[in-house]
PDB file of C-alpha atoms in Angstrom:
ATOM      1  CA  UNK X   1       7.001  -4.484   9.119  1.00 90.00           C
ATOM      2  CA  UNK X   2       4.622  -1.551   8.886  1.00 92.00           C
ATOM      3  CA  UNK X   3       3.932  -0.825   5.205  1.00 92.00           C
ATOM      4  CA  UNK X   4       4.567   2.909   5.608  1.00 92.00           C
ATOM      5  CA  UNK X   5       8.241   2.250   6.355  1.00 95.00           C
ATOM      6  CA  UNK X   6      10.432   2.605   3.210  1.00 94.00           C
ATOM      7  CA  UNK X   7      12.187  -0.581   1.991  1.00 94.00           C
ATOM      8  CA  UNK X   8      15.706   0.518   2.931  1.00 95.00           C
ATOM      9  CA  UNK X   9      14.629   1.599   6.399  1.00 97.00           C
ATOM     10  CA  UNK X  10      12.724  -1.674   6.854  1.00 96.00           C
ATOM     11  CA  UNK X  11      15.945  -3.645   6.260  1.00 96.00           C
ATOM     12  CA  UNK X  12      17.747  -1.559   8.854  1.00 97.00           C
ATOM     13  CA  UNK X  13      14.949  -1.790  11.418  1.00 97.00           C
ATOM     14  CA  UNK X  14      14.878  -5.587  11.130  1.00 97.00           C
ATOM     15  CA  UNK X  15      18.618  -5.617  11.722  1.00 97.00           C
ATOM     16  CA  UNK X  16      18.339  -3.273  14.704  1.00 97.00           C
ATOM     17  CA  UNK X  17      15.613  -5.410  16.263  1.00 96.00           C
ATOM     18  CA  UNK X  18      17.614  -8.589  15.832  1.00 96.00           C
ATOM     19  CA  UNK X  19      20.730  -6.931  17.270  1.00 95.00           C
ATOM     20  CA  UNK X  20      18.941  -5.338  20.216  1.00 94.00           C
ATOM     21  CA  UNK X  21      16.795  -8.283  21.362  1.00 94.00           C
ATOM     22  CA  UNK X  22      18.338 -11.265  19.603  1.00 93.00           C
ATOM     23  CA  UNK X  23      15.434 -11.979  17.283  1.00 90.00           C
ATOM     24  CA  UNK X  24      13.429 -10.304  14.522  1.00 87.00           C
ATOM     25  CA  UNK X  25      10.166 -12.263  14.591  1.00 91.00           C
ATOM     26  CA  UNK X  26       6.761 -11.208  15.964  1.00 94.00           C
ATOM     27  CA  UNK X  27       7.829 -12.055  19.520  1.00 95.00           C
ATOM     28  CA  UNK X  28      10.667  -9.535  19.309  1.00 96.00           C
ATOM     29  CA  UNK X  29       8.170  -6.697  19.790  1.00 97.00           C
ATOM     30  CA  UNK X  30       7.217  -7.962  23.272  1.00 96.00           C
ATOM     31  CA  UNK X  31      10.771  -7.997  24.669  1.00 96.00           C
ATOM     32  CA  UNK X  32      11.844  -5.712  27.499  1.00 94.00           C
ATOM     33  CA  UNK X  33      15.371  -5.188  28.832  1.00 91.00           C
ATOM     34  CA  UNK X  34      17.008  -8.368  30.137  1.00 89.00           C
ATOM     35  CA  UNK X  35      14.280 -10.463  28.528  1.00 94.00           C
ATOM     36  CA  UNK X  36      12.134  -9.932  31.584  1.00 93.00           C
ATOM     37  CA  UNK X  37       8.881  -9.735  29.596  1.00 93.00           C
ATOM     38  CA  UNK X  38       7.673 -12.926  31.268  1.00 91.00           C
ATOM     39  CA  UNK X  39       7.441 -10.983  34.540  1.00 93.00           C
ATOM     40  CA  UNK X  40       4.892  -8.541  33.104  1.00 92.00           C
ATOM     41  CA  UNK X  41       1.167  -9.041  33.777  1.00 93.00           C
ATOM     42  CA  UNK X  42       0.421  -8.928  30.022  1.00 95.00           C
ATOM     43  CA  UNK X  43       2.357  -8.855  26.731  1.00 96.00           C
ATOM     44  CA  UNK X  44       3.840  -5.510  25.818  1.00 95.00           C
ATOM     45  CA  UNK X  45       2.037  -5.417  22.466  1.00 96.00           C
ATOM     46  CA  UNK X  46      -1.360  -5.614  24.184  1.00 97.00           C
ATOM     47  CA  UNK X  47      -0.649  -2.587  26.385  1.00 96.00           C
ATOM     48  CA  UNK X  48      -1.418   0.967  25.385  1.00 96.00           C
ATOM     49  CA  UNK X  49       1.271   3.551  24.787  1.00 96.00           C
ATOM     50  CA  UNK X  50       0.362   5.260  28.054  1.00 95.00           C
ATOM     51  CA  UNK X  51       0.410   2.003  30.004  1.00 95.00           C
ATOM     52  CA  UNK X  52       3.893   1.181  28.706  1.00 95.00           C
ATOM     53  CA  UNK X  53       5.278   4.593  29.677  1.00 95.00           C
ATOM     54  CA  UNK X  54       3.686   4.341  33.125  1.00 94.00           C
ATOM     55  CA  UNK X  55       5.026   0.826  33.660  1.00 93.00           C
ATOM     56  CA  UNK X  56       8.536   1.883  32.645  1.00 94.00           C
ATOM     57  CA  UNK X  57       8.780   4.093  35.723  1.00 92.00           C
ATOM     58  CA  UNK X  58       9.660   1.102  37.868  1.00 89.00           C
ATOM     59  CA  UNK X  59      11.618  -0.932  35.326  1.00 92.00           C
ATOM     60  CA  UNK X  60      14.868   0.993  35.707  1.00 86.00           C
ATOM     61  CA  UNK X  61      15.050   0.002  39.347  1.00 88.00           C
ATOM     62  CA  UNK X  62      13.598  -3.447  38.898  1.00 91.00           C
ATOM     63  CA  UNK X  63      15.309  -4.506  35.667  1.00 92.00           C
ATOM     64  CA  UNK X  64      18.149  -1.922  35.451  1.00 88.00           C
ATOM     65  CA  UNK X  65      16.680  -0.314  32.339  1.00 91.00           C
ATOM     66  CA  UNK X  66      13.348   0.897  30.967  1.00 93.00           C
ATOM     67  CA  UNK X  67      14.105  -0.352  27.440  1.00 94.00           C
ATOM     68  CA  UNK X  68      10.973  -1.807  25.849  1.00 95.00           C
ATOM     69  CA  UNK X  69       9.872  -3.371  22.588  1.00 96.00           C
ATOM     70  CA  UNK X  70      11.634  -4.508  19.455  1.00 96.00           C
ATOM     71  CA  UNK X  71      13.688  -1.310  19.312  1.00 97.00           C
ATOM     72  CA  UNK X  72      14.269  -1.095  23.063  1.00 96.00           C
ATOM     73  CA  UNK X  73      12.660   2.310  23.504  1.00 97.00           C
ATOM     74  CA  UNK X  74      13.729   4.079  26.687  1.00 95.00           C
ATOM     75  CA  UNK X  75      10.984   5.781  28.692  1.00 95.00           C
ATOM     76  CA  UNK X  76      12.385   9.245  27.991  1.00 95.00           C
ATOM     77  CA  UNK X  77      12.465   8.414  24.269  1.00 96.00           C
ATOM     78  CA  UNK X  78       8.803   7.377  24.203  1.00 96.00           C
ATOM     79  CA  UNK X  79       7.768  10.510  26.080  1.00 95.00           C
ATOM     80  CA  UNK X  80       9.759  12.663  23.648  1.00 94.00           C
ATOM     81  CA  UNK X  81       8.303  10.888  20.596  1.00 94.00           C
ATOM     82  CA  UNK X  82       4.778  11.391  21.893  1.00 92.00           C
ATOM     83  CA  UNK X  83       5.433  15.134  22.089  1.00 91.00           C
ATOM     84  CA  UNK X  84       6.793  15.273  18.543  1.00 89.00           C
ATOM     85  CA  UNK X  85       4.343  12.921  16.823  1.00 87.00           C
ATOM     86  CA  UNK X  86       1.007  14.525  17.573  1.00 85.00           C
ATOM     87  CA  UNK X  87      -0.917  11.657  15.958  1.00 88.00           C
ATOM     88  CA  UNK X  88       0.145   9.365  18.813  1.00 89.00           C
ATOM     89  CA  UNK X  89      -2.362   8.950  21.617  1.00 90.00           C
ATOM     90  CA  UNK X  90      -1.747   7.446  25.013  1.00 92.00           C
ATOM     91  CA  UNK X  91      -4.591   5.048  24.207  1.00 93.00           C
ATOM     92  CA  UNK X  92      -2.902   3.661  21.083  1.00 95.00           C
ATOM     93  CA  UNK X  93      -1.981   0.006  21.507  1.00 97.00           C
ATOM     94  CA  UNK X  94       1.766  -0.622  21.436  1.00 97.00           C
ATOM     95  CA  UNK X  95       1.510  -2.906  18.407  1.00 97.00           C
ATOM     96  CA  UNK X  96       4.397  -4.061  16.173  1.00 97.00           C
ATOM     97  CA  UNK X  97       3.255  -1.633  13.448  1.00 96.00           C
ATOM     98  CA  UNK X  98       3.275   1.284  15.877  1.00 96.00           C
ATOM     99  CA  UNK X  99       6.734   0.273  17.082  1.00 97.00           C
ATOM    100  CA  UNK X 100       7.953   0.123  13.478  1.00 97.00           C
ATOM    101  CA  UNK X 101       6.696   3.644  12.819  1.00 96.00           C
ATOM    102  CA  UNK X 102       8.356   4.899  15.992  1.00 96.00           C
ATOM    103  CA  UNK X 103      11.582   3.114  15.073  1.00 97.00           C
ATOM    104  CA  UNK X 104      11.557   4.765  11.672  1.00 97.00           C
ATOM    105  CA  UNK X 105      11.029   8.122  13.374  1.00 96.00           C
ATOM    106  CA  UNK X 106      14.217   7.506  15.339  1.00 97.00           C
ATOM    107  CA  UNK X 107      16.087   6.662  12.124  1.00 97.00           C
ATOM    108  CA  UNK X 108      14.946   9.948  10.630  1.00 97.00           C
ATOM    109  CA  UNK X 109      16.066  11.819  13.725  1.00 96.00           C
ATOM    110  CA  UNK X 110      19.466  10.142  13.458  1.00 97.00           C
ATOM    111  CA  UNK X 111      19.993  11.204   9.837  1.00 97.00           C
ATOM    112  CA  UNK X 112      18.527   8.433   7.682  1.00 97.00           C
ATOM    113  CA  UNK X 113      17.354  10.853   4.925  1.00 96.00           C
ATOM    114  CA  UNK X 114      20.750  12.546   4.904  1.00 96.00           C
ATOM    115  CA  UNK X 115      22.501   9.167   4.710  1.00 96.00           C
ATOM    116  CA  UNK X 116      20.586   7.873   1.683  1.00 95.00           C
ATOM    117  CA  UNK X 117      21.004  11.182  -0.139  1.00 95.00           C
ATOM    118  CA  UNK X 118      24.758  11.306   0.496  1.00 94.00           C
ATOM    119  CA  UNK X 119      24.752  14.304   2.814  1.00 96.00           C
ATOM    120  CA  UNK X 120      26.415  12.325   5.599  1.00 96.00           C
ATOM    121  CA  UNK X 121      28.783   9.395   5.297  1.00 96.00           C
ATOM    122  CA  UNK X 122      28.208   5.782   6.266  1.00 97.00           C
ATOM    123  CA  UNK X 123      30.608   6.213   9.187  1.00 97.00           C
ATOM    124  CA  UNK X 124      28.738   9.281  10.466  1.00 97.00           C
ATOM    125  CA  UNK X 125      25.367   7.587  10.205  1.00 97.00           C
ATOM    126  CA  UNK X 126      26.715   4.501  11.983  1.00 97.00           C
ATOM    127  CA  UNK X 127      27.892   6.689  14.869  1.00 97.00           C
ATOM    128  CA  UNK X 128      24.439   8.280  15.039  1.00 97.00           C
ATOM    129  CA  UNK X 129      22.892   4.824  15.244  1.00 97.00           C
ATOM    130  CA  UNK X 130      25.350   3.868  17.992  1.00 96.00           C
ATOM    131  CA  UNK X 131      24.181   6.886  19.972  1.00 96.00           C
ATOM    132  CA  UNK X 132      20.571   5.704  19.699  1.00 96.00           C
ATOM    133  CA  UNK X 133      21.144   1.961  20.128  1.00 96.00           C
ATOM    134  CA  UNK X 134      23.871   0.996  22.585  1.00 93.00           C
ATOM    135  CA  UNK X 135      24.323  -2.458  21.025  1.00 94.00           C
ATOM    136  CA  UNK X 136      25.700  -0.851  17.838  1.00 96.00           C
ATOM    137  CA  UNK X 137      29.436  -0.194  17.519  1.00 96.00           C
ATOM    138  CA  UNK X 138      31.209   2.857  16.206  1.00 97.00           C
ATOM    139  CA  UNK X 139      33.131   2.236  12.996  1.00 97.00           C
ATOM    140  CA  UNK X 140      36.136   4.417  13.751  1.00 96.00           C
ATOM    141  CA  UNK X 141      37.938   5.591  16.858  1.00 95.00           C
ATOM    142  CA  UNK X 142      36.118   8.555  18.392  1.00 95.00           C
ATOM    143  CA  UNK X 143      35.050  10.199  21.644  1.00 95.00           C
ATOM    144  CA  UNK X 144      32.194   8.265  23.190  1.00 93.00           C
ATOM    145  CA  UNK X 145      29.800   9.115  26.003  1.00 92.00           C
ATOM    146  CA  UNK X 146      32.284   8.107  28.686  1.00 94.00           C
ATOM    147  CA  UNK X 147      35.693   7.667  27.091  1.00 94.00           C
ATOM    148  CA  UNK X 148      37.658   7.552  23.861  1.00 95.00           C
ATOM    149  CA  UNK X 149      36.511   4.557  21.854  1.00 95.00           C
ATOM    150  CA  UNK X 150      38.110   2.090  19.508  1.00 95.00           C
ATOM    151  CA  UNK X 151      36.437   0.807  16.357  1.00 96.00           C
ATOM    152  CA  UNK X 152      33.843  -1.809  17.284  1.00 96.00           C
ATOM    153  CA  UNK X 153      32.998  -0.505  20.766  1.00 96.00           C
ATOM    154  CA  UNK X 154      29.601   0.699  21.970  1.00 96.00           C
ATOM    155  CA  UNK X 155      29.212   4.467  22.095  1.00 96.00           C
ATOM    156  CA  UNK X 156      28.342   4.001  25.782  1.00 94.00           C
ATOM    157  CA  UNK X 157      31.268   1.710  26.610  1.00 93.00           C
ATOM    158  CA  UNK X 158      32.545   2.354  30.112  1.00 88.00           C
ATOM    159  CA  UNK X 159      29.166   2.756  31.786  1.00 86.00           C
ATOM    160  CA  UNK X 160      29.290  -0.783  33.162  1.00 83.00           C
ATOM    161  CA  UNK X 161      26.021  -1.663  31.442  1.00 80.00           C
ATOM    162  CA  UNK X 162      26.288  -1.463  27.652  1.00 85.00           C
ATOM    163  CA  UNK X 163      28.493  -3.109  25.058  1.00 90.00           C
ATOM    164  CA  UNK X 164      28.394  -3.623  21.307  1.00 94.00           C
ATOM    165  CA  UNK X 165      26.602  -6.803  20.279  1.00 94.00           C
ATOM    166  CA  UNK X 166      27.514  -6.864  16.591  1.00 96.00           C
ATOM    167  CA  UNK X 167      30.756  -6.594  14.685  1.00 97.00           C
ATOM    168  CA  UNK X 168      31.466  -3.347  12.800  1.00 96.00           C
ATOM    169  CA  UNK X 169      31.952  -5.284   9.524  1.00 97.00           C
ATOM    170  CA  UNK X 170      28.374  -6.541   9.751  1.00 97.00           C
ATOM    171  CA  UNK X 171      27.063  -3.031  10.349  1.00 97.00           C
ATOM    172  CA  UNK X 172      28.972  -1.773   7.322  1.00 97.00           C
ATOM    173  CA  UNK X 173      27.580  -4.553   5.130  1.00 97.00           C
ATOM    174  CA  UNK X 174      23.991  -3.931   6.226  1.00 97.00           C
ATOM    175  CA  UNK X 175      24.257  -0.174   5.752  1.00 97.00           C
ATOM    176  CA  UNK X 176      25.554  -0.699   2.220  1.00 96.00           C
ATOM    177  CA  UNK X 177      22.590  -2.972   1.560  1.00 96.00           C
ATOM    178  CA  UNK X 178      20.256  -0.341   2.997  1.00 96.00           C
ATOM    179  CA  UNK X 179      21.803   2.328   0.814  1.00 93.00           C
ATOM    180  CA  UNK X 180      21.441   0.196  -2.307  1.00 92.00           C
ATOM    181  CA  UNK X 181      17.799  -0.588  -1.538  1.00 92.00           C
ATOM    182  CA  UNK X 182      16.919   2.996  -0.641  1.00 86.00           C
ATOM    183  CA  UNK X 183      18.395   4.367  -3.864  1.00 81.00           C
ATOM    184  CA  UNK X 184      16.755   1.738  -6.061  1.00 77.00           C
ATOM    185  CA  UNK X 185      13.527   2.980  -7.691  1.00 69.00           C
ATOM    186  CA  UNK X 186      10.514   1.369  -6.092  1.00 59.00           C
ATOM    187  CA  UNK X 187       7.362   1.568  -8.126  1.00 51.00           C
ATOM    188  CA  UNK X 188       4.150   1.683  -6.095  1.00 47.00           C
ATOM    189  CA  UNK X 189       2.055  -1.439  -6.380  1.00 40.00           C
ATOM    190  CA  UNK X 190      -1.033  -0.527  -8.297  1.00 42.00           C
ATOM    191  CA  UNK X 191      -4.274  -2.192  -7.470  1.00 37.00           C
ATOM    192  CA  UNK X 192      -5.346  -4.227 -10.452  1.00 39.00           C
ATOM    193  CA  UNK X 193      -8.780  -3.430 -11.768  1.00 37.00           C
ATOM    194  CA  UNK X 194     -10.782  -5.192 -14.453  1.00 38.00           C
ATOM    195  CA  UNK X 195     -10.039  -3.933 -17.946  1.00 40.00           C
ATOM    196  CA  UNK X 196     -12.536  -1.375 -19.099  1.00 38.00           C
ATOM    197  CA  UNK X 197     -13.658  -1.798 -22.694  1.00 37.00           C
ATOM    198  CA  UNK X 198     -14.312   1.544 -24.279  1.00 39.00           C
ATOM    199  CA  UNK X 199     -17.780   1.515 -25.700  1.00 39.00           C
ATOM    200  CA  UNK X 200     -18.337   2.920 -29.154  1.00 39.00           C
ATOM    201  CA  UNK X 201     -21.748   4.363 -29.755  1.00 40.00           C
ATOM    202  CA  UNK X 202     -23.214   2.366 -32.619  1.00 40.00           C
ATOM    203  CA  UNK X 203     -26.485   3.332 -34.223  1.00 42.00           C
ATOM    204  CA  UNK X 204     -29.128   0.704 -33.662  1.00 45.00           C
ATOM    205  CA  UNK X 205     -30.970   0.558 -36.986  1.00 46.00           C
ATOM    206  CA  UNK X 206     -33.010  -2.360 -35.817  1.00 48.00           C
ATOM    207  CA  UNK X 207     -34.171  -0.587 -32.666  1.00 50.00           C
ATOM    208  CA  UNK X 208     -33.122  -3.700 -30.744  1.00 47.00           C
ATOM    209  CA  UNK X 209     -33.265  -1.920 -27.418  1.00 46.00           C
ATOM    210  CA  UNK X 210     -36.846  -0.740 -27.965  1.00 51.00           C
ATOM    211  CA  UNK X 211     -40.061  -2.594 -27.329  1.00 52.00           C
ATOM    212  CA  UNK X 212     -41.761  -4.015 -30.466  1.00 51.00           C
ATOM    213  CA  UNK X 213     -44.511  -1.394 -30.262  1.00 55.00           C
ATOM    214  CA  UNK X 214     -41.924   1.408 -30.625  1.00 56.00           C
ATOM    215  CA  UNK X 215     -39.658  -0.211 -33.210  1.00 56.00           C
ATOM    216  CA  UNK X 216     -39.589   1.381 -36.644  1.00 58.00           C
ATOM    217  CA  UNK X 217     -38.496  -1.889 -38.176  1.00 56.00           C
ATOM    218  CA  UNK X 218     -41.456  -3.761 -36.721  1.00 51.00           C
ATOM    219  CA  UNK X 219     -43.892  -1.130 -37.941  1.00 56.00           C
ATOM    220  CA  UNK X 220     -42.326  -1.083 -41.401  1.00 57.00           C
ATOM    221  CA  UNK X 221     -42.788  -4.801 -41.966  1.00 55.00           C
ATOM    222  CA  UNK X 222     -46.209  -4.752 -40.293  1.00 60.00           C
ATOM    223  CA  UNK X 223     -47.538  -2.004 -42.577  1.00 60.00           C
ATOM    224  CA  UNK X 224     -46.094  -3.712 -45.609  1.00 58.00           C
ATOM    225  CA  UNK X 225     -47.870  -6.873 -44.597  1.00 60.00           C
ATOM    226  CA  UNK X 226     -51.126  -5.039 -43.968  1.00 63.00           C
ATOM    227  CA  UNK X 227     -50.920  -3.409 -47.393  1.00 61.00           C
ATOM    228  CA  UNK X 228     -50.369  -6.765 -49.078  1.00 59.00           C
ATOM    229  CA  UNK X 229     -53.280  -8.274 -47.119  1.00 58.00           C
ATOM    230  CA  UNK X 230     -55.658  -5.446 -48.072  1.00 57.00           C
ATOM    231  CA  UNK X 231     -54.685  -5.772 -51.728  1.00 59.00           C
ATOM    232  CA  UNK X 232     -55.270  -9.529 -51.675  1.00 55.00           C
ATOM    233  CA  UNK X 233     -58.604  -9.091 -49.904  1.00 54.00           C
ATOM    234  CA  UNK X 234     -59.666  -6.579 -52.540  1.00 57.00           C
ATOM    235  CA  UNK X 235     -58.909  -9.049 -55.297  1.00 54.00           C
ATOM    236  CA  UNK X 236     -60.880 -11.758 -53.507  1.00 49.00           C
ATOM    237  CA  UNK X 237     -63.896  -9.503 -53.038  1.00 50.00           C
ATOM    238  CA  UNK X 238     -64.108  -8.525 -56.684  1.00 56.00           C
ATOM    239  CA  UNK X 239     -61.321  -6.038 -57.022  1.00 56.00           C
ATOM    240  CA  UNK X 240     -60.685  -2.515 -55.813  1.00 57.00           C
ATOM    241  CA  UNK X 241     -60.665   0.683 -57.787  1.00 64.00           C
ATOM    242  CA  UNK X 242     -57.443   0.844 -59.824  1.00 59.00           C
ATOM    243  CA  UNK X 243     -56.427   4.047 -58.078  1.00 68.00           C
ATOM    244  CA  UNK X 244     -56.775   2.384 -54.678  1.00 63.00           C
ATOM    245  CA  UNK X 245     -54.871  -0.629 -55.964  1.00 64.00           C
ATOM    246  CA  UNK X 246     -52.049   1.614 -57.219  1.00 64.00           C
ATOM    247  CA  UNK X 247     -51.875   3.527 -53.931  1.00 68.00           C
ATOM    248  CA  UNK X 248     -51.754   0.343 -51.850  1.00 65.00           C
ATOM    249  CA  UNK X 249     -49.154  -1.251 -54.127  1.00 65.00           C
ATOM    250  CA  UNK X 250     -46.935   1.857 -54.000  1.00 67.00           C
ATOM    251  CA  UNK X 251     -47.156   1.981 -50.211  1.00 65.00           C
ATOM    252  CA  UNK X 252     -46.386  -1.731 -49.944  1.00 67.00           C
ATOM    253  CA  UNK X 253     -43.350  -1.450 -52.203  1.00 62.00           C
ATOM    254  CA  UNK X 254     -42.155   1.618 -50.280  1.00 68.00           C
ATOM    255  CA  UNK X 255     -42.469  -0.123 -46.925  1.00 61.00           C
ATOM    256  CA  UNK X 256     -40.710  -3.195 -48.304  1.00 62.00           C
ATOM    257  CA  UNK X 257     -37.787  -1.173 -49.721  1.00 62.00           C
ATOM    258  CA  UNK X 258     -37.423   0.735 -46.443  1.00 65.00           C
ATOM    259  CA  UNK X 259     -37.532  -2.499 -44.466  1.00 63.00           C
ATOM    260  CA  UNK X 260     -34.883  -4.149 -46.676  1.00 63.00           C
ATOM    261  CA  UNK X 261     -32.588  -1.135 -46.286  1.00 67.00           C
ATOM    262  CA  UNK X 262     -32.957  -1.176 -42.477  1.00 65.00           C
ATOM    263  CA  UNK X 263     -32.302  -4.912 -42.485  1.00 61.00           C
ATOM    264  CA  UNK X 264     -28.990  -4.303 -44.311  1.00 64.00           C
ATOM    265  CA  UNK X 265     -28.059  -1.506 -41.861  1.00 65.00           C
ATOM    266  CA  UNK X 266     -28.854  -3.779 -38.947  1.00 61.00           C
ATOM    267  CA  UNK X 267     -26.614  -6.535 -40.352  1.00 61.00           C
ATOM    268  CA  UNK X 268     -23.686  -4.104 -40.699  1.00 67.00           C
ATOM    269  CA  UNK X 269     -24.194  -2.806 -37.148  1.00 58.00           C
ATOM    270  CA  UNK X 270     -24.244  -6.320 -35.703  1.00 54.00           C
ATOM    271  CA  UNK X 271     -21.012  -7.225 -37.538  1.00 64.00           C
ATOM    272  CA  UNK X 272     -19.339  -4.022 -36.277  1.00 58.00           C
ATOM    273  CA  UNK X 273     -20.402  -4.677 -32.696  1.00 51.00           C
ATOM    274  CA  UNK X 274     -19.204  -8.282 -32.862  1.00 55.00           C
ATOM    275  CA  UNK X 275     -15.815  -7.159 -34.168  1.00 55.00           C
ATOM    276  CA  UNK X 276     -15.451  -4.662 -31.266  1.00 49.00           C
ATOM    277  CA  UNK X 277     -16.270  -7.281 -28.664  1.00 49.00           C
ATOM    278  CA  UNK X 278     -13.743  -9.713 -30.124  1.00 53.00           C
ATOM    279  CA  UNK X 279     -10.974  -7.077 -30.324  1.00 48.00           C
TER     280      UNK X 279
END
């Protein structure tokens, strides 16, 4: 069933197809009136819309009816639908999906929206269906196309060609099922996408994303090390002026304190990031 057809309508279309052609599988879409599809040069579902309409010209005489496809579209019906549905092209292939969409269009024309919203009764909608599909019976006595009808007769009874192929009780049961399905909320199926983890901007005290040459942490420890090395070299060479020694020692201590503080900040940032990833 074409996915654009609502669930309730899909149930009804499957039932119509099975009633009209005796089956509801993929092969049902290739059936023509009298099950004469084997006499066609190619399957109906491989023909274009225009080719089907052209071929139907001779079917009424040859097969007694131009009815084609799973929903037994008459030639006049297909021509009329093509005028109303401007998206249809004569070059469109007469696929099962296209037939489903056309079948749903006929349901709409026969009052499907009004039926599911309670604007027309089940009996009225059933009579509308019987007018569209001759195999469907009327549910109450009424005036048909050719004579007064009894419950269970085809709307076209008396024409020597059509008769109801399903009991009225079955039609009533299916229409109640359709009504229940159509009125039940149907949530659209959402395409599942990978969960997106919201990223929190965390300061990078250790400049982990930077190259070593641009990292403040690297330079801090490097300068502290250089200061310590210069001080040691001065002692080895006989000692430096006390003022120079004091300056180098102060710088070394400053770099060391700064480096220790950044190391603590880095540890906190890493713990925070780990906690976020595990959440």
